[in-house]
Short mmCIF file of C-alpha atoms in Angstrom, two decimals:
data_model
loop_
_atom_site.label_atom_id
_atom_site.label_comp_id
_atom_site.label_asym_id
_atom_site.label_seq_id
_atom_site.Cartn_x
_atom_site.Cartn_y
_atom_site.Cartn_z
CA UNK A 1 -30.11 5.24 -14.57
CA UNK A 2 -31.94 6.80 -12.03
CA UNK A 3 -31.60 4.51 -9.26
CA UNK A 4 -27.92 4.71 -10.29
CA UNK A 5 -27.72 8.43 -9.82
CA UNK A 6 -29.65 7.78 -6.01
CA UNK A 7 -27.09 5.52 -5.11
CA UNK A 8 -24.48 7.17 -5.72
CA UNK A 9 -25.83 10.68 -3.83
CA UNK A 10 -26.73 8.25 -0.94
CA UNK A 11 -23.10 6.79 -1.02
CA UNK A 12 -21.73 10.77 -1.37
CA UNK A 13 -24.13 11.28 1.89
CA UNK A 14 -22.75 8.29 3.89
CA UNK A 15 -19.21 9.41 3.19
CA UNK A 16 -20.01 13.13 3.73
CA UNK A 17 -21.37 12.56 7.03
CA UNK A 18 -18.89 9.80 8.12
CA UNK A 19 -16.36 12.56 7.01
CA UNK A 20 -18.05 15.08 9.53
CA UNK A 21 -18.34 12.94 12.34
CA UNK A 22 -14.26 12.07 11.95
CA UNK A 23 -13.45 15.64 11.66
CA UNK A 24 -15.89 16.40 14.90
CA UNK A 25 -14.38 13.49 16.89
CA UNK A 26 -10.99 14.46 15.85
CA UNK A 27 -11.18 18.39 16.89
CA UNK A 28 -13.16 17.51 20.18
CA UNK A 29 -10.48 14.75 21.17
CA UNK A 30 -7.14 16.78 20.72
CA UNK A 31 -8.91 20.24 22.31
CA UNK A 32 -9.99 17.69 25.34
CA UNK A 33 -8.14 14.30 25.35
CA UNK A 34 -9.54 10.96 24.06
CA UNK A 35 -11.29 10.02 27.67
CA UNK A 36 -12.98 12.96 28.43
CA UNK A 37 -15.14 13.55 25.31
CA UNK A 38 -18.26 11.62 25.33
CA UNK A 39 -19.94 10.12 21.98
CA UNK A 40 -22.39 12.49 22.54
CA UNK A 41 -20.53 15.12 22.32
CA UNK A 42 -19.08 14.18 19.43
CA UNK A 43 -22.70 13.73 17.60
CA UNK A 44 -23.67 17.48 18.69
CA UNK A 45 -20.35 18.72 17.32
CA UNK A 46 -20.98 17.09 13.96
CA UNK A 47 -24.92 18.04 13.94
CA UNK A 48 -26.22 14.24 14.34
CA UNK A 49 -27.98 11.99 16.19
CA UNK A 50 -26.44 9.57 18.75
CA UNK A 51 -28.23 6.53 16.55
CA UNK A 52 -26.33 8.47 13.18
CA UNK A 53 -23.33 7.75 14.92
CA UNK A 54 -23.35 4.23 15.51
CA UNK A 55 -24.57 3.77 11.88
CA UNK A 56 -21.08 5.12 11.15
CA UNK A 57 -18.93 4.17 13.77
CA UNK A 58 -19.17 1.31 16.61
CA UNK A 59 -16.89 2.63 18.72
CA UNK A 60 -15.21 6.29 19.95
CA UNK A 61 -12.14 4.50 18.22
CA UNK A 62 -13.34 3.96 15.05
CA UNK A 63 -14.16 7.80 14.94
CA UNK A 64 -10.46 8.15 14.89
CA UNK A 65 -9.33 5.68 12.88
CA UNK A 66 -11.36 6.09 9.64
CA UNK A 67 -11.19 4.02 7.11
CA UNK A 68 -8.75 1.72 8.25
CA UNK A 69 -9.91 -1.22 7.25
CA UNK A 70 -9.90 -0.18 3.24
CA UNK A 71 -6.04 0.94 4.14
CA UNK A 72 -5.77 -2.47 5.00
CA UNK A 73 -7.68 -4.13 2.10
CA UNK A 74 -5.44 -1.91 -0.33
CA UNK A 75 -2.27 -2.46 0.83
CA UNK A 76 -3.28 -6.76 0.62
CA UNK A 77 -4.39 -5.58 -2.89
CA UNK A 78 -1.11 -3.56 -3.77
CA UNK A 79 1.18 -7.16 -2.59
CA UNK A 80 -1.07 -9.67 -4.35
CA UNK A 81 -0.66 -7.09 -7.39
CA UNK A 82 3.47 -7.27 -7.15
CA UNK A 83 5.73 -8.22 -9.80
CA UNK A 84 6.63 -12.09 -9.35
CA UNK A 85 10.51 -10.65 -10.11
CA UNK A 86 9.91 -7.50 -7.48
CA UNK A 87 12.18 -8.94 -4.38
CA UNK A 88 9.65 -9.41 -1.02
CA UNK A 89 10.79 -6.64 0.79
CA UNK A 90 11.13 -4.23 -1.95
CA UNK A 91 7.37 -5.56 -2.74
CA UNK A 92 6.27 -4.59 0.79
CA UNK A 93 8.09 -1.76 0.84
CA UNK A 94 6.45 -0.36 -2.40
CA UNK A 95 3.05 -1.36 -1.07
CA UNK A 96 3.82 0.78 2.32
CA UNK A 97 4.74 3.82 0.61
CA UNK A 98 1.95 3.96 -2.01
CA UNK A 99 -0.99 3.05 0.45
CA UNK A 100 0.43 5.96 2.60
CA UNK A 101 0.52 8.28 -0.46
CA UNK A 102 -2.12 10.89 0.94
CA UNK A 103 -2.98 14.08 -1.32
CA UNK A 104 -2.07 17.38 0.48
CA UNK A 105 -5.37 18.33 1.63
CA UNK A 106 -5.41 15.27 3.34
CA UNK A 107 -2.40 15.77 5.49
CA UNK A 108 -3.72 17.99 8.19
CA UNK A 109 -6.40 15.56 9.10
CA UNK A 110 -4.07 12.92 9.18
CA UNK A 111 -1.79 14.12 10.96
CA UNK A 112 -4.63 14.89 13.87
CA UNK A 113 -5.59 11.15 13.36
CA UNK A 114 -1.90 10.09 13.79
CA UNK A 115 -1.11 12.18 16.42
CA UNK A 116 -3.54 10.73 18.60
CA UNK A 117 -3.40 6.98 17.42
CA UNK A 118 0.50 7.66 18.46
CA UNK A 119 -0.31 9.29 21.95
CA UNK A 120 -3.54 8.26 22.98
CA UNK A 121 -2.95 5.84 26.21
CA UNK A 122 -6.20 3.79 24.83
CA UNK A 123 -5.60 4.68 21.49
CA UNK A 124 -1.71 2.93 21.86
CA UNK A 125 -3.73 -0.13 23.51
CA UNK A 126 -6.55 -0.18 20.56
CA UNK A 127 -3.89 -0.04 17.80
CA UNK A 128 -2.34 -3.62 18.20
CA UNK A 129 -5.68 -4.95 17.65
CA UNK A 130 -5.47 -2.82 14.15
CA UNK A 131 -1.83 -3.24 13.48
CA UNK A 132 -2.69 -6.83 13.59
CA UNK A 133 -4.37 -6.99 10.13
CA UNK A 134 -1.66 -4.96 8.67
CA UNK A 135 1.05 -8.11 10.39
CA UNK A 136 -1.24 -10.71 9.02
CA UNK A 137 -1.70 -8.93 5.36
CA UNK A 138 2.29 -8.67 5.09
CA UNK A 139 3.28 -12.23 6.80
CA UNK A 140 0.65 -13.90 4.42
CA UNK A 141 2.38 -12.33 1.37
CA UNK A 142 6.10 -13.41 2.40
CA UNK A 143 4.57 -16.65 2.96
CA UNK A 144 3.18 -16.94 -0.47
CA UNK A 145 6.36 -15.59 -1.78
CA UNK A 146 8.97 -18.05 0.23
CA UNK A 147 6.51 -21.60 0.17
CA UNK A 148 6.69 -20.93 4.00
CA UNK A 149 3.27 -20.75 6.78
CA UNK A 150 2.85 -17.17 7.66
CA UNK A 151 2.80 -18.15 11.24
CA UNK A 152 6.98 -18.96 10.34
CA UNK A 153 9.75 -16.99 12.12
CA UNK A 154 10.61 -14.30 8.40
CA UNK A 155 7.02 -13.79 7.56
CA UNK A 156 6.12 -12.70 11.00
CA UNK A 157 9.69 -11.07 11.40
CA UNK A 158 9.02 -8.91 7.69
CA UNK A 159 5.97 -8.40 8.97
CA UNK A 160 5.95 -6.59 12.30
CA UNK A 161 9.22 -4.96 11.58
CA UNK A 162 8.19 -3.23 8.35
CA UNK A 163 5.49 -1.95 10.52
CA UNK A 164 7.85 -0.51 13.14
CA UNK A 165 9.73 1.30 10.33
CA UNK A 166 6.34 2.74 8.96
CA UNK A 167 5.20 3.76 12.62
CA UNK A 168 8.51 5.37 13.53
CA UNK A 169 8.60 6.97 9.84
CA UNK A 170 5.00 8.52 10.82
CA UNK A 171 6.47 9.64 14.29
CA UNK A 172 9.03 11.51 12.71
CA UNK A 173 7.02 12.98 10.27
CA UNK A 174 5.05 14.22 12.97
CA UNK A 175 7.86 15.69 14.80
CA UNK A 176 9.49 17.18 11.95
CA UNK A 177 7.25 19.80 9.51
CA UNK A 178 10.39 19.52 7.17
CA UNK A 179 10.31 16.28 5.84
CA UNK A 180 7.28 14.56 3.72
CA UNK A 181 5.78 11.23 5.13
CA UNK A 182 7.23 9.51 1.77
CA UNK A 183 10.60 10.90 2.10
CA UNK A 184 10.29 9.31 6.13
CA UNK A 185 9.10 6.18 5.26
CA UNK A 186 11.86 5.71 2.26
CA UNK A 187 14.33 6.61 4.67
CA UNK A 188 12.92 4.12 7.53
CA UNK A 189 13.07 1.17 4.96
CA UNK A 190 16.28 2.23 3.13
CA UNK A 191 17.37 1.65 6.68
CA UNK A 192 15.88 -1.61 7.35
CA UNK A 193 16.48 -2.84 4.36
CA UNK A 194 20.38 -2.24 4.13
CA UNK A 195 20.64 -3.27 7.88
CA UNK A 196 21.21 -0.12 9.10
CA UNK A 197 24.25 1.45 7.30
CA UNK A 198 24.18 5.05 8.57
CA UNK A 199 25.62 2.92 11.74
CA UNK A 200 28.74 1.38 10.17
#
């Protein structure tokens, strides 16, 4: 039980600290821009070491992107989870929405982390490498679900284009301190989805 109990507090420390450094890298990269703040500099704001750092995260990037790559393992767990009878896109859709279903003392720090992924000149560059995962997650469930190779024309087509809904849904929800990220994305798909009504 006891070597239970120390795992856990070491786990609580990891995340604690990875937490800090984010929040540090973060603050230091809107006040200053991306470029011009050194890892360094980002270690001193968060009260580590330079090797702490690199324990955490490999690159300045990662600093900003967080846990991205559990978003990504979720959202494959949330479509390999779907109803058989769900249709694909509602299934994707579904999967979208709930991933990006942050509590409200989350939303400030997002919002720093998307505001930067979404302006950031090497940030913008670093993303498709990210945004790929998130394509390959989605075109490998459409395949399963249509008997097709996810390397076909709809899987890929589902695939990147439900991501350009959820990006632009996360652009205006940055632009717009009325509406909730769900209520943007459910608007961005209900879009999609119906092939654009509000333009008939």
């Amino acid at each position: 039980m006891g070597a239970v109990t120390e795992t856990m507090v070491a786990a609580d420390a990891r995340e604690e600290t990875r937490a800090r450094i984010e929040q540090a890298a973060l603050d230091l990269f809107t006040a200053q821009g991306f470029e011009a703040v050194t890892i360094d500099e980002v270690a001193d704001a968060a009260g580590i070491s330079r090797r702490t750092f690199f324990r955490h995260c490999g690159t300045k990037a990662d600093a900003v992107w967080g846990q991205f790559d559990g978003h990504v393992v979720r959202l494959e767990g949330m479509l390999a989870a779907a109803a058989a009878d769900q249709p694909v896109l509602a299934s994707v859709y579904a999967a979208y929405v709930e991933v990006n279903d942050y509590a409200p003392a989350d939303l400030p720090m997002l919002r720093q982390r998307m505001r930067l992924i979404l302006t950031e000149p090497a940030l913008l560059a670093h993303s498709q490498l990210r945004y790929a995962d998130v394509d390959r997650v989605v075109a490998a469930h459409v395949a399963r679900r249509t008997g097709v190779a996810p390397d076909a024309l709809v899987p890929r087509l589902v695939a990147t284009s439900t991501r350009a809904a959820a990006t632009t849904a996360f652009e205006l929800w940055l632009a717009d301190g009325r509406i909730t990220l769900g209520t943007a994305l459910h608007q961005a798909f209900d879009e999609l989805a119906a092939g654009f009504p509000s333009l008939r």
